[in-house]
XYZ file of C-alpha atoms in Angstrom:
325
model
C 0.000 0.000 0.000
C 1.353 3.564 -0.790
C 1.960 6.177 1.525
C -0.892 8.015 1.083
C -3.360 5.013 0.711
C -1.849 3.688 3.924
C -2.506 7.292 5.889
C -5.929 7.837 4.714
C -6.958 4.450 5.397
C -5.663 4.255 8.720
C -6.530 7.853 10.155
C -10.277 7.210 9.165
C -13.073 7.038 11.903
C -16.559 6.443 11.547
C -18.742 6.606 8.105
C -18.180 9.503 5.232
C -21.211 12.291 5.432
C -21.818 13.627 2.219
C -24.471 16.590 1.934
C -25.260 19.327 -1.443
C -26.794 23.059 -1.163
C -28.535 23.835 -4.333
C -29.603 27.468 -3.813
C -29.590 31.194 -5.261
C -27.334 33.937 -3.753
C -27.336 35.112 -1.086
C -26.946 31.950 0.674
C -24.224 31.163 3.600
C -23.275 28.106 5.513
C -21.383 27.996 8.793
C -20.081 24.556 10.638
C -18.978 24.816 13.554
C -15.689 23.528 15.351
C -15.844 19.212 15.544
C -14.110 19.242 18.319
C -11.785 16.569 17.292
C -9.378 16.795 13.628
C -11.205 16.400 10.455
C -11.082 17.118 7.034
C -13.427 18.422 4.690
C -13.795 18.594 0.979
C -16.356 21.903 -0.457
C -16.657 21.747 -4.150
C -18.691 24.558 -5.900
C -20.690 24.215 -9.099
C -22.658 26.748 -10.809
C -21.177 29.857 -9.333
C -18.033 31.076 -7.257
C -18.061 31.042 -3.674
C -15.878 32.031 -0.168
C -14.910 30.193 2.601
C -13.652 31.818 5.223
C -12.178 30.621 8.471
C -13.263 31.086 12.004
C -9.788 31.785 13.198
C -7.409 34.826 14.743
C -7.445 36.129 11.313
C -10.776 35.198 10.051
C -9.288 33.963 6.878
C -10.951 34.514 3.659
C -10.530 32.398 0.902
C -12.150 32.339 -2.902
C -13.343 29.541 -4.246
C -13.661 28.918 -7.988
C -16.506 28.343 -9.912
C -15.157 23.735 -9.986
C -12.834 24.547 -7.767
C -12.129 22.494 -4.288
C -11.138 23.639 -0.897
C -9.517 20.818 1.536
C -10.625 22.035 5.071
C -8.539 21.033 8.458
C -11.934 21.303 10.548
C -10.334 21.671 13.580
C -11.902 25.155 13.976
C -14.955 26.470 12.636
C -15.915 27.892 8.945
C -18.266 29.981 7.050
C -19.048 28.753 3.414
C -21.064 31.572 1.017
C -21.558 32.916 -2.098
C -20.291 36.299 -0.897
C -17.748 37.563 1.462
C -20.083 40.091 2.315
C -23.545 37.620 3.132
C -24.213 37.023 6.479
C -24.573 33.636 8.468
C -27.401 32.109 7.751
C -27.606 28.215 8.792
C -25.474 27.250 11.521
C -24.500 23.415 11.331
C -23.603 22.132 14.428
C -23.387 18.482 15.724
C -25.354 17.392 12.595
C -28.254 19.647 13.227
C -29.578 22.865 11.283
C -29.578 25.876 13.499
C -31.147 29.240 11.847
C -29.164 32.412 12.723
C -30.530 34.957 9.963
C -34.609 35.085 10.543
C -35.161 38.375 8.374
C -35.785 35.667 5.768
C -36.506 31.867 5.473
C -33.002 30.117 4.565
C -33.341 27.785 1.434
C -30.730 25.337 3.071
C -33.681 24.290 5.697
C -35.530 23.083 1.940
C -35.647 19.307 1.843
C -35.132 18.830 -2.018
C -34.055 15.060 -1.806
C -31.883 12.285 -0.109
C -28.692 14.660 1.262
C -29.959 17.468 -0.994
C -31.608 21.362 0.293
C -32.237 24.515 -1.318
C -34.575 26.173 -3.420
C -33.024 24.207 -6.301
C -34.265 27.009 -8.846
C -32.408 28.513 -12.242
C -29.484 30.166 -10.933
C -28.773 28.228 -8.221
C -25.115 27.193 -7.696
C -24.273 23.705 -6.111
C -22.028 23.641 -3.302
C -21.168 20.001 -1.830
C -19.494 19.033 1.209
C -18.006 16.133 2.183
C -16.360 14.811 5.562
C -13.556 12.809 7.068
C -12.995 12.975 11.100
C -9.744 11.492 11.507
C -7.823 9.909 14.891
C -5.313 9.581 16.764
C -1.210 9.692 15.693
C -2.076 9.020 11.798
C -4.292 11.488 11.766
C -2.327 14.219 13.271
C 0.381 13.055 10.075
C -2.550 13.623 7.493
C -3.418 16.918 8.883
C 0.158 18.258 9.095
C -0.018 17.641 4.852
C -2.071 20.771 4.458
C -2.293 24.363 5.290
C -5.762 25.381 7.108
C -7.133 25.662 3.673
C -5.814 24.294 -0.118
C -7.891 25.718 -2.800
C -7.440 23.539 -6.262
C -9.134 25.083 -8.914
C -11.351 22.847 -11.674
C -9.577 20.249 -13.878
C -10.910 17.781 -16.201
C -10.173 15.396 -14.183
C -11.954 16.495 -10.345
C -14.698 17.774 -12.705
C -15.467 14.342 -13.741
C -15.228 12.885 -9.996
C -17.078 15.764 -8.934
C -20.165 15.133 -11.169
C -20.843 11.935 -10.071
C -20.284 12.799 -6.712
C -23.378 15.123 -7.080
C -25.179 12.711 -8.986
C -25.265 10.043 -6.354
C -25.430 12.009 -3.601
C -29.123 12.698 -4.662
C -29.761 9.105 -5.039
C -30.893 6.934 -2.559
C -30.005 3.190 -3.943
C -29.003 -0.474 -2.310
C -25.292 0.192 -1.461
C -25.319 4.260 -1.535
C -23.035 4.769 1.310
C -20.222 2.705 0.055
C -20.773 4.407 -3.347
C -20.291 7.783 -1.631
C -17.304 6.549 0.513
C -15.393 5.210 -2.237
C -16.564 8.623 -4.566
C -15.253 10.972 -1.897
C -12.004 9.246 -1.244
C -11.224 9.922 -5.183
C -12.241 13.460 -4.657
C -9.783 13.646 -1.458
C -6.967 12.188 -3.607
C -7.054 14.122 -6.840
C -7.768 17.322 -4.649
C -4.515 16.354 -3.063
C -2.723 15.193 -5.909
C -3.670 18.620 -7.644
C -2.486 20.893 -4.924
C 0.525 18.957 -4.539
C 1.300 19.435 -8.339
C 0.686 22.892 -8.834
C 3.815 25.490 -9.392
C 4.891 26.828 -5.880
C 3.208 23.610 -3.700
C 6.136 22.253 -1.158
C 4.489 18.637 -0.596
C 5.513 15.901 2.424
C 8.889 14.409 1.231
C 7.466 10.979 0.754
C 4.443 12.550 -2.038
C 8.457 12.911 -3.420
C 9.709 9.695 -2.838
C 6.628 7.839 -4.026
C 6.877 9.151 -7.345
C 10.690 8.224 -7.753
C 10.844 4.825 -9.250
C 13.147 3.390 -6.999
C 12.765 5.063 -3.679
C 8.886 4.586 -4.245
C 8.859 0.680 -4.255
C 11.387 0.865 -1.189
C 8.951 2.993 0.572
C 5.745 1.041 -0.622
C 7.598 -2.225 0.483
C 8.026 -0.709 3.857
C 4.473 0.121 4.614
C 3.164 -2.517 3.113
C 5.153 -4.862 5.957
C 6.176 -2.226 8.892
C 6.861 -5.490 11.080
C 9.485 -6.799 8.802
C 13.341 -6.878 9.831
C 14.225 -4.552 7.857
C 17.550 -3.319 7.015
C 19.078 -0.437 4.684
C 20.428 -3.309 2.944
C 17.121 -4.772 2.374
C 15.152 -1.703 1.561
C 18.090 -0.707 -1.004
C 17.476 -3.961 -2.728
C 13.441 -3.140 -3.447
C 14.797 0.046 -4.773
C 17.775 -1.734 -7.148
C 20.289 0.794 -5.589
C 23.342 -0.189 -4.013
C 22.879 0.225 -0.143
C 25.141 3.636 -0.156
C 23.370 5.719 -2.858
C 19.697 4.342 -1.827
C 20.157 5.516 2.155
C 21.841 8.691 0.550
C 18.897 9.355 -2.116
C 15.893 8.348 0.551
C 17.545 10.657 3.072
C 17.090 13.779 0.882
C 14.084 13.149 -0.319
C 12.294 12.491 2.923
C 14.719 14.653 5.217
C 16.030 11.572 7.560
C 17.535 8.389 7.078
C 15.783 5.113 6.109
C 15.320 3.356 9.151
C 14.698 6.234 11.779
C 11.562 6.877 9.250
C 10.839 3.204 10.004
C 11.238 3.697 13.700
C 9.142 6.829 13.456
C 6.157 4.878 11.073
C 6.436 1.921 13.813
C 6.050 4.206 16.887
C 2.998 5.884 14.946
C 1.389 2.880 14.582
C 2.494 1.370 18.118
C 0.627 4.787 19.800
C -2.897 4.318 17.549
C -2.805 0.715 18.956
C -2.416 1.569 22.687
C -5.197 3.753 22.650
C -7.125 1.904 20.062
C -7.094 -1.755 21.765
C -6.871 -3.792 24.968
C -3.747 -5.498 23.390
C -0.801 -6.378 25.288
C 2.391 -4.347 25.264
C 3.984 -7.609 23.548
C 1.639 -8.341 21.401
C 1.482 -4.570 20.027
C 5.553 -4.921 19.992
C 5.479 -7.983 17.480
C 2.631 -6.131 15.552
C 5.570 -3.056 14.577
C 8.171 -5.076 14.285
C 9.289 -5.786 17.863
C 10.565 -9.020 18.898
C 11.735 -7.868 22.206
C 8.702 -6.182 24.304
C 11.642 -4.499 26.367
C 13.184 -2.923 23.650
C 9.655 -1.400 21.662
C 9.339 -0.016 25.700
C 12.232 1.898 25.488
C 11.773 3.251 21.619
C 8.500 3.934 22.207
C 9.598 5.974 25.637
C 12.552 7.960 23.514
C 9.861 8.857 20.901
C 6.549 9.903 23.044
C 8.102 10.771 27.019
C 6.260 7.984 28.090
C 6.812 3.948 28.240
C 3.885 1.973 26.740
C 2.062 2.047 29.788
C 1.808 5.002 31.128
C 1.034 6.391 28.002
C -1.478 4.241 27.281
C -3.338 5.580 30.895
C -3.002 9.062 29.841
C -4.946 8.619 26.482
C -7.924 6.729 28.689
C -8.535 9.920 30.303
C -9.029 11.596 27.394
C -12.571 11.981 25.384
C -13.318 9.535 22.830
C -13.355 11.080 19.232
C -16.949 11.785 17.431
C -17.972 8.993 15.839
C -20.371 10.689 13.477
C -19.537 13.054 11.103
C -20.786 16.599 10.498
């Protein structure tokens, strides 16, 4: 599995929400804070739009008529067709709170299955889509992203996008796996796009994945994190001798070969503590750990903790939202 197959697939809680506005200007949407990390994906059709986010700055941000903006939800945002419109529908916790009553808001309309608004000539389409993510993996997908990446339309997100919008208004046998599977390809050609454009600095292993060599290395790697590995081992997936492969993975993912292993392993080692009721041995084999004493000690010199008493600290913590918004 590639990197970031592996990432998304991991960092994932709970089921994908996918909900469309079909309305005439003015219209305005505002979600509140989760409460726990998320992404989002807001695609607008039919007209441009601005996002802007609840922060210190209150951040503005266009949106292109096509275009998609990748939201880190860990804060709230306002979505509208104006920079200038004024909150409207507050979504919070799933539910539809009205905030502007001079005039009834079209996004309280029930057109259809996960479809509201007025729906008339004019309207423009603006679709949302949401991933709460968990624990260490998810912390690694949100530190891809700024607060906001903006990728404007391309023939090939218009295509995903129009039948995400098309089966989001359907209501068949096997609809939320459709719309799972639909907004994961949005997710990764939104990605892919940003990461592509002139001036984008992607995560050293988007890098590495697309180098011939280095990328079957790396796939190799997370594909088994519990092997044995070795630098000579991991050089031979590439086809490099083992000098010039640890020098050419170094500088494209900014450390050496297996301290990114160690650092993958640990990762993975802290989801599972707070995740299961496994035992610290068993969760050492799992990574890659023969010896339960020595996973203790990495796993102390890369979170503060040992196993343990890290795993107590993460039960006092709130579980995260299973249901997305």
């Amino acid at each position: 599995m590639d990197v970031l197959s592996d990432l998304l697939h991991r960092a994932r809680v709970g089921n994908t929400e996918v909900r469309q506005l079909i309305q005439r200007p003015p219209w305005s949407l505002t979600f509140a804070a989760s409460g726990h990390p998320a992404l989002a994906v807001v695609a607008v059709l039919g007209g441009p739009a601005h996002l802007r986010l609840d922060d210190a700055h209150t951040t503005k941000v266009p949106v292109p008529e096509g275009g998609i903006a990748v939201v880190k939800t860990t804060g709230g945002y306002t979505v509208a067709d104006s920079p200038t419109t004024p909150p409207q529908i507050l979504i919070e916790e799933g539910c539809k709170v009205v905030l502007d009553h001079s005039r009834e808001p079209g996004a309280l309309r029930n057109m259809g299955p996960r479809t509201y608004g007025d729906g008339l000539p004019g309207a423009t389409t603006v679709l949302r889509g949401s991933f709460v993510l968990h624990g260490d993996v998810g912390e690694r997908v949100l530190d891809l992203l700024p607060p906001v990446a903006v990728v404007p339309a391309g023939s090939r997100t218009s295509a995903a996008l129009h039948l995400l919008t098309t089966e989001a208004a359907r209501d068949e046998p096997g609809q939320d796996a459709v719309l799972h599977r639909l907004l994961d390809l949005v997710l990764v050609l939104a990605l892919r796009a940003w990461w592509a454009a002139p001036g984008a600095t992607p995560p050293g292993w988007y890098h590495a994945m697309i180098d011939p060599r280095i990328g079957r290395a790396l796939h190799a790697l997370h594909n088994d994190p519990a092997h044995r590995w070795t630098v000579a081992a991991l050089a031979e997936e590439a086809n490099m001798s083992r000098a010039s492969f640890a020098a050419r993975f170094t500088a494209l993912l900014g450390r050496p070969p297996l301290t990114y292993l160690t650092d993958w392993r640990m990762t993975l080692a802290a989801d599972a503590l707070r995740d299961t009721d496994a035992t610290i041995a068993t969760i050492a084999h799992h990574v890659g750990y023969h010896d339960a004493f020595a996973f203790s000690v990495a796993f102390k010199r890369a979170r503060g903790a040992g196993p343990s008493a890290w795993r107590r600290r993460q039960t006092m913590r709130p579980p995260p939202d299973r249901d997305n918004h």
